[in-house]
């Protein structure tokens, strides 16, 4: 099978390392990101909309958008890694390390979660309205219902839960990253077996944590609203963003000279298929959530969508249908698009942008009926770009300093992945 | 091989030991210009379609077109059904509501796309095909085991038996073989026909039985496959039950039960009758009513009172007692004076809030029949007319002299809303007493609105109305003018056309006369 065998390069081949041109971006990106983040916060506090705690509330919400955006990408990557082990996937070995590096940002992002945690302690309801002591009276919520609500939505209990989520997710990320890296040196097959055996329970932990984290961190922004599908909705966006991020990072690595021969058009084709599939999955889930609420037409459920169909949010809501679903759906439908890495790369960037709009649309309407004016929009964009800069810079810095390979060089399934072909 | 010479030659195949030799041979055969070729391998071989020069399949396009057709059919079907053919309000949604159409559109898209992919695959592959002449050679069976085969069809333009055999041998085919017609019998074994025939025959039996049952009558009761779906075990109102000593399925409220918000209202409020007056005038009837309410231990006081009141009010004369009975066949009966001392005045304070509440309840419960303006042409009525419902009687207009406050007291209207009248059902179970009074207040406002003069309005609103009146008048005049012009024009055109036709006819006659000459 001469056509199917690939000459395996030695494990310390330079093309398996992070290209220097990317590694050198680490410090500028991180510093630039931190500066933008600070500037964004200052602009938000000064030019944000509203009276009293209004600007603080706006800025914290924008910060939550930025945090959720980066966190959801890493979260999706963690799931990508778990699911590849769970189904003993062969094709994905050449891109799995990219996902592993991205998911390792979860422990670092846990530190960036601290401002959100502090904000949740505010008795003014700076970020989460349920923290405000007068919420029930000012929103006409019956006292006995509110008493039950705040049993769960109290800042102490919220803090405990958030720490549990972050510890569990960080633990999974670090565990899988460490084992995969150890295999780079030793090549033990038992490591793969161990990772596979633990991926089943890990996926269960992951899905519970994701669901409840989505409830706590995002859904509780509207304390009286509930949708059991909300966790899946956040997961759908995350896993889509993860596939896009993996395709984008792989393309950039190849453009700078790394893993050029290892990742082929076949792998892009598969990533493209998953992007296409998860675009549809996201739509399926978000529409299912909408349809039930729309049909039931009960005020306590519809108000979440009602808020998002007022003023500028209305055009964003309709925009999501066309630009988060229809446009990429038609664009990624053809095999010819998915077999052109440059097009897959372009669609990945486009969908990552749409993922931001999605998160923005989930969080910001709870702050107020407007986008927050020019200052507010600028603050949101600066905060998000700052967070992305910090996120990307941190990942590059860690990869460079620790000499992390960008390919799982001794994975027992690497030859299978190298020889992978779509029929 | 000589005995095969008179049979049709289908092609030639060669056997290979390794997949690489096969792939190389495929590429050579492709490069030599053969197009009608095929390869057989025990497992899928990547790149073999490229090596054989097989064009990309058209199947995705078939699936896409079928899927899009499914979407279009589903959307068109639902739009036609729900908005054109049978517009029916479901869950208060608009007739055309896209979210409700999406699940069906989605399913039909998937269904037709799958059909397109599945049946398209069969058609493109020429399946089902029950036999292939290549199977006649037992050696070919190893295509499912450990050998690789390359086949060149005799239908290929470049096919030449000797040349192809030599070529295949050159390419490394260890064994080449010509493929001739399958010489086994072409008729199917008799057993297949027997089994098939029996199955078809047996499957007809249920259908025949159903057909027979549809045209015959039976003295046996109908057979219920799912008995508890045909006869729900849940009890309806007025049904009996052996569970309780009194035999009533419906349990009544615990004695002394008072519904929320109805604690400290008086009898007048729930009946619309002035009890003081009634006691003075007819102590027996009043006592009877009060006792009925008091004795009704387990039933809701309100219902008891209103039941009793309708009974007493209508007792002597049945429905004909109601003077506003607009139906001629009813008013034909002799009218009897209604002597119940109805409350003349609405016990609720008439405020904007009460009127708004009344309007809301009216629009929800009353307007479907009586119409939003109370003229008796609501949605239900209009639909009944459209479908030509025979037994339908138009709901009463609320704007008739017999229903105005001077002859039809508020209390009586309250009682009518509570207990119903003629074909109208009582609404005491849907609308609470306070809201029924609010509806009465709103109906009074509605009646006033239809007979209002300019002087009834606040001074500052009059100019506005005058302006509107002038505008409407002007628009109506313009319309009338336009219609008149149009009619004139049409008449002129018609006259012209007639003149022309006459001229033509005259012309034709003249010609006919000429030709007959």
mmCIF file of C-alpha atoms in Angstrom, chain A residues 26 76 148 170-171 250 258 302 339:
data_model
loop_
_atom_site.group_PDB
_atom_site.id
_atom_site.type_symbol
_atom_site.label_atom_id
_atom_site.label_comp_id
_atom_site.label_asym_id
_atom_site.label_seq_id
_atom_site.Cartn_x
_atom_site.Cartn_y
_atom_site.Cartn_z
ATOM 1 C CA UNK A 26 2.450 35.939 22.216
ATOM 2 C CA UNK A 76 -16.029 23.158 22.883
ATOM 3 C CA UNK A 148 -37.821 29.703 46.607
ATOM 4 C CA UNK A 170 -9.971 22.612 34.511
ATOM 5 C CA UNK A 171 -9.275 19.189 35.983
ATOM 6 C CA UNK A 250 -4.588 24.569 11.995
ATOM 7 C CA UNK A 258 4.058 23.699 10.812
ATOM 8 C CA UNK A 302 -42.041 34.456 26.258
ATOM 9 C CA UNK A 339 -12.375 20.408 0.324
#
